[in-house]
Amino acid sequence: MALGTHANGDVAIDITLRVYERLQKEMPRKDPRFRLEHCSLVNDSLIRRIHDLGAIPTPFSTYAYYHGEKMKEYGAERLNHMFALRSFLDAGIRPTQASDYPPGPFEPMMALQSESPARTARECLGCDAAHLARRSHPSGHDERRLRVL
């Protein structure tokens, strides 16, 4: 059974990774498929730990579309580390994507668009990479049921 935990900010992600690391130490599993739901704000240390655990980040990059007015409150430095699809892919991590569906609407083309424009130079994805990130991950999602774009 895969374990997914809602961990949006860097502090919550750190705490969640500590729990996952401890679980792997005390009850190791070959492929635990730990998920970090939303996983919006990371740093290089968190990315390394996510990679080492083989955890699956599910960044909520459509957040910027729905809540763009809040983005300035995070500050420029933190914004450079949000929705880190490029950093995950560059680190050899295979992320999947999150939405708040069903509480909020989910429009696949809008989601792709929010992954590919240059929100920040650091995290910009081209269309091919955005499509790769959008595709199903062996985290329990069934690509045949999700209709890949």
PDB file of N, CA, C and O in Angstrom, residues 8 38-42 58-65 71 74 78-88 97 114-115 119-120 122-125:
ATOM      1  N   ASN A   8       2.809  20.554   1.925  1.00  0.00           N
ATOM      2  CA  ASN A   8       2.871  21.627   0.939  1.00  0.00           C
ATOM      3  C   ASN A   8       4.145  22.459   1.044  1.00  0.00           C
ATOM      4  O   ASN A   8       4.825  22.684   0.054  1.00  0.00           O
ATOM      5  N   HIS A  38       1.107  17.724  -3.035  1.00  0.00           N
ATOM      6  CA  HIS A  38       1.281  19.160  -3.286  1.00  0.00           C
ATOM      7  C   HIS A  38       2.747  19.556  -3.325  1.00  0.00           C
ATOM      8  O   HIS A  38       3.144  20.233  -4.239  1.00  0.00           O
ATOM      9  N   CYS A  39       3.557  19.176  -2.381  1.00  0.00           N
ATOM     10  CA  CYS A  39       5.021  19.325  -2.437  1.00  0.00           C
ATOM     11  C   CYS A  39       5.422  20.609  -3.180  1.00  0.00           C
ATOM     12  O   CYS A  39       6.161  20.585  -4.152  1.00  0.00           O
ATOM     13  N   SER A  40       4.914  21.734  -2.711  1.00  0.00           N
ATOM     14  CA  SER A  40       5.044  22.989  -3.457  1.00  0.00           C
ATOM     15  C   SER A  40       6.342  23.742  -3.253  1.00  0.00           C
ATOM     16  O   SER A  40       6.812  24.411  -4.157  1.00  0.00           O
ATOM     17  N   LEU A  41       6.930  23.698  -2.069  1.00  0.00           N
ATOM     18  CA  LEU A  41       8.107  24.517  -1.775  1.00  0.00           C
ATOM     19  C   LEU A  41       9.228  23.620  -1.284  1.00  0.00           C
ATOM     20  O   LEU A  41       9.118  23.007  -0.225  1.00  0.00           O
ATOM     21  N   VAL A  42      10.307  23.520  -2.074  1.00  0.00           N
ATOM     22  CA  VAL A  42      11.419  22.639  -1.727  1.00  0.00           C
ATOM     23  C   VAL A  42      12.737  23.408  -1.755  1.00  0.00           C
ATOM     24  O   VAL A  42      12.789  24.562  -2.165  1.00  0.00           O
ATOM     25  N   THR A  58       4.235  15.338  -5.840  1.00  0.00           N
ATOM     26  CA  THR A  58       3.093  15.678  -6.697  1.00  0.00           C
ATOM     27  C   THR A  58       2.833  17.184  -6.573  1.00  0.00           C
ATOM     28  O   THR A  58       1.896  17.596  -5.900  1.00  0.00           O
ATOM     29  N   PRO A  59       3.699  18.005  -7.191  1.00  0.00           N
ATOM     30  CA  PRO A  59       3.552  19.451  -7.050  1.00  0.00           C
ATOM     31  C   PRO A  59       2.204  19.950  -7.569  1.00  0.00           C
ATOM     32  O   PRO A  59       1.699  19.467  -8.571  1.00  0.00           O
ATOM     33  N   PHE A  60       1.675  20.907  -6.884  1.00  0.00           N
ATOM     34  CA  PHE A  60       0.378  21.511  -7.209  1.00  0.00           C
ATOM     35  C   PHE A  60       0.638  22.790  -8.003  1.00  0.00           C
ATOM     36  O   PHE A  60       0.370  23.882  -7.555  1.00  0.00           O
ATOM     37  N   SER A  61       1.191  22.643  -9.217  1.00  0.00           N
ATOM     38  CA  SER A  61       1.589  23.825  -9.979  1.00  0.00           C
ATOM     39  C   SER A  61       0.412  24.648 -10.479  1.00  0.00           C
ATOM     40  O   SER A  61       0.575  25.809 -10.840  1.00  0.00           O
ATOM     41  N   THR A  62      -0.789  24.096 -10.479  1.00  0.00           N
ATOM     42  CA  THR A  62      -1.946  24.899 -10.873  1.00  0.00           C
ATOM     43  C   THR A  62      -2.333  25.889  -9.779  1.00  0.00           C
ATOM     44  O   THR A  62      -3.172  26.756  -9.996  1.00  0.00           O
ATOM     45  N   TYR A  63      -1.703  25.777  -8.608  1.00  0.00           N
ATOM     46  CA  TYR A  63      -1.936  26.725  -7.511  1.00  0.00           C
ATOM     47  C   TYR A  63      -1.714  28.159  -7.988  1.00  0.00           C
ATOM     48  O   TYR A  63      -2.471  29.059  -7.649  1.00  0.00           O
ATOM     49  N   ALA A  64      -0.665  28.351  -8.788  1.00  0.00           N
ATOM     50  CA  ALA A  64      -0.355  29.701  -9.282  1.00  0.00           C
ATOM     51  C   ALA A  64      -1.508  30.252 -10.122  1.00  0.00           C
ATOM     52  O   ALA A  64      -1.804  31.447 -10.084  1.00  0.00           O
ATOM     53  N   TYR A  65      -2.171  29.389 -10.863  1.00  0.00           N
ATOM     54  CA  TYR A  65      -3.295  29.817 -11.685  1.00  0.00           C
ATOM     55  C   TYR A  65      -4.469  30.242 -10.812  1.00  0.00           C
ATOM     56  O   TYR A  65      -5.079  31.286 -11.032  1.00  0.00           O
ATOM     57  N   MET A  71       0.981  34.912  -4.616  1.00  0.00           N
ATOM     58  CA  MET A  71       2.366  34.561  -4.896  1.00  0.00           C
ATOM     59  C   MET A  71       3.359  35.604  -4.385  1.00  0.00           C
ATOM     60  O   MET A  71       4.420  35.247  -3.889  1.00  0.00           O
ATOM     61  N   TYR A  74       5.035  35.225  -0.897  1.00  0.00           N
ATOM     62  CA  TYR A  74       6.089  34.250  -0.640  1.00  0.00           C
ATOM     63  C   TYR A  74       7.481  34.856  -0.768  1.00  0.00           C
ATOM     64  O   TYR A  74       8.430  34.337  -0.191  1.00  0.00           O
ATOM     65  N   ARG A  78      11.746  32.393  -2.331  1.00  0.00           N
ATOM     66  CA  ARG A  78      10.902  31.198  -2.142  1.00  0.00           C
ATOM     67  C   ARG A  78      10.186  30.823  -3.439  1.00  0.00           C
ATOM     68  O   ARG A  78      10.030  29.642  -3.741  1.00  0.00           O
ATOM     69  N   LEU A  79       9.768  31.813  -4.210  1.00  0.00           N
ATOM     70  CA  LEU A  79       9.106  31.514  -5.480  1.00  0.00           C
ATOM     71  C   LEU A  79      10.016  30.722  -6.411  1.00  0.00           C
ATOM     72  O   LEU A  79       9.551  29.896  -7.196  1.00  0.00           O
ATOM     73  N   ASN A  80      11.322  30.957  -6.335  1.00  0.00           N
ATOM     74  CA  ASN A  80      12.266  30.225  -7.183  1.00  0.00           C
ATOM     75  C   ASN A  80      12.355  28.751  -6.825  1.00  0.00           C
ATOM     76  O   ASN A  80      12.952  27.979  -7.566  1.00  0.00           O
ATOM     77  N   HIS A  81      11.785  28.353  -5.715  1.00  0.00           N
ATOM     78  CA  HIS A  81      11.844  26.957  -5.284  1.00  0.00           C
ATOM     79  C   HIS A  81      10.455  26.329  -5.195  1.00  0.00           C
ATOM     80  O   HIS A  81      10.287  25.298  -4.552  1.00  0.00           O
ATOM     81  N   MET A  82       9.487  26.942  -5.835  1.00  0.00           N
ATOM     82  CA  MET A  82       8.124  26.413  -5.794  1.00  0.00           C
ATOM     83  C   MET A  82       7.804  25.637  -7.069  1.00  0.00           C
ATOM     84  O   MET A  82       8.287  25.978  -8.151  1.00  0.00           O
ATOM     85  N   PHE A  83       6.969  24.599  -6.906  1.00  0.00           N
ATOM     86  CA  PHE A  83       6.491  23.799  -8.039  1.00  0.00           C
ATOM     87  C   PHE A  83       7.694  23.331  -8.864  1.00  0.00           C
ATOM     88  O   PHE A  83       7.790  23.570 -10.050  1.00  0.00           O
ATOM     89  N   ALA A  84       8.613  22.646  -8.227  1.00  0.00           N
ATOM     90  CA  ALA A  84       9.961  22.386  -8.724  1.00  0.00           C
ATOM     91  C   ALA A  84      10.045  21.249  -9.733  1.00  0.00           C
ATOM     92  O   ALA A  84      10.911  20.388  -9.643  1.00  0.00           O
ATOM     93  N   LEU A  85       9.186  21.237 -10.704  1.00  0.00           N
ATOM     94  CA  LEU A  85       9.192  20.153 -11.684  1.00  0.00           C
ATOM     95  C   LEU A  85      10.543  20.024 -12.375  1.00  0.00           C
ATOM     96  O   LEU A  85      11.056  18.921 -12.544  1.00  0.00           O
ATOM     97  N   ARG A  86      11.127  21.132 -12.816  1.00  0.00           N
ATOM     98  CA  ARG A  86      12.432  21.086 -13.486  1.00  0.00           C
ATOM     99  C   ARG A  86      13.490  20.505 -12.546  1.00  0.00           C
ATOM    100  O   ARG A  86      14.276  19.645 -12.931  1.00  0.00           O
ATOM    101  N   SER A  87      13.538  20.961 -11.315  1.00  0.00           N
ATOM    102  CA  SER A  87      14.527  20.454 -10.362  1.00  0.00           C
ATOM    103  C   SER A  87      14.326  18.971 -10.094  1.00  0.00           C
ATOM    104  O   SER A  87      15.304  18.220  -9.981  1.00  0.00           O
ATOM    105  N   PHE A  88      13.078  18.527  -9.982  1.00  0.00           N
ATOM    106  CA  PHE A  88      12.815  17.106  -9.769  1.00  0.00           C
ATOM    107  C   PHE A  88      13.320  16.287 -10.954  1.00  0.00           C
ATOM    108  O   PHE A  88      14.020  15.285 -10.782  1.00  0.00           O
ATOM    109  N   GLN A  97       1.686  14.943 -11.026  1.00  0.00           N
ATOM    110  CA  GLN A  97       1.091  16.244 -10.770  1.00  0.00           C
ATOM    111  C   GLN A  97      -0.125  16.111  -9.886  1.00  0.00           C
ATOM    112  O   GLN A  97      -0.759  15.067  -9.840  1.00  0.00           O
ATOM    113  N   SER A 114       0.298  25.792 -17.011  1.00  0.00           N
ATOM    114  CA  SER A 114       0.892  26.301 -15.782  1.00  0.00           C
ATOM    115  C   SER A 114       2.245  25.645 -15.494  1.00  0.00           C
ATOM    116  O   SER A 114       3.030  26.168 -14.717  1.00  0.00           O
ATOM    117  N   GLU A 115       2.527  24.516 -16.132  1.00  0.00           N
ATOM    118  CA  GLU A 115       3.812  23.845 -15.951  1.00  0.00           C
ATOM    119  C   GLU A 115       4.857  24.332 -16.935  1.00  0.00           C
ATOM    120  O   GLU A 115       6.048  24.191 -16.681  1.00  0.00           O
ATOM    121  N   ARG A 119       7.597  30.651 -15.396  1.00  0.00           N
ATOM    122  CA  ARG A 119       7.240  31.290 -14.125  1.00  0.00           C
ATOM    123  C   ARG A 119       8.507  31.769 -13.453  1.00  0.00           C
ATOM    124  O   ARG A 119       8.587  32.864 -12.936  1.00  0.00           O
ATOM    125  N   THR A 120       9.494  30.886 -13.428  1.00  0.00           N
ATOM    126  CA  THR A 120      10.833  31.246 -12.980  1.00  0.00           C
ATOM    127  C   THR A 120      11.779  30.563 -13.943  1.00  0.00           C
ATOM    128  O   THR A 120      11.466  29.509 -14.494  1.00  0.00           O
ATOM    129  N   ARG A 122      14.353  29.010 -13.261  1.00  0.00           N
ATOM    130  CA  ARG A 122      14.807  27.756 -12.654  1.00  0.00           C
ATOM    131  C   ARG A 122      13.851  26.605 -12.938  1.00  0.00           C
ATOM    132  O   ARG A 122      14.277  25.487 -13.167  1.00  0.00           O
ATOM    133  N   GLU A 123      12.566  26.831 -12.887  1.00  0.00           N
ATOM    134  CA  GLU A 123      11.607  25.727 -12.947  1.00  0.00           C
ATOM    135  C   GLU A 123      10.841  25.615 -14.255  1.00  0.00           C
ATOM    136  O   GLU A 123       9.931  24.822 -14.367  1.00  0.00           O
ATOM    137  N   CYS A 124      11.180  26.404 -15.251  1.00  0.00           N
ATOM    138  CA  CYS A 124      10.473  26.365 -16.523  1.00  0.00           C
ATOM    139  C   CYS A 124      10.605  24.991 -17.176  1.00  0.00           C
ATOM    140  O   CYS A 124      11.682  24.413 -17.226  1.00  0.00           O
ATOM    141  N   LEU A 125       9.507  24.462 -17.676  1.00  0.00           N
ATOM    142  CA  LEU A 125       9.504  23.214 -18.426  1.00  0.00           C
ATOM    143  C   LEU A 125       9.072  23.493 -19.841  1.00  0.00           C
ATOM    144  O   LEU A 125       8.181  24.288 -20.082  1.00  0.00           O
TER     145      LEU A 125
END
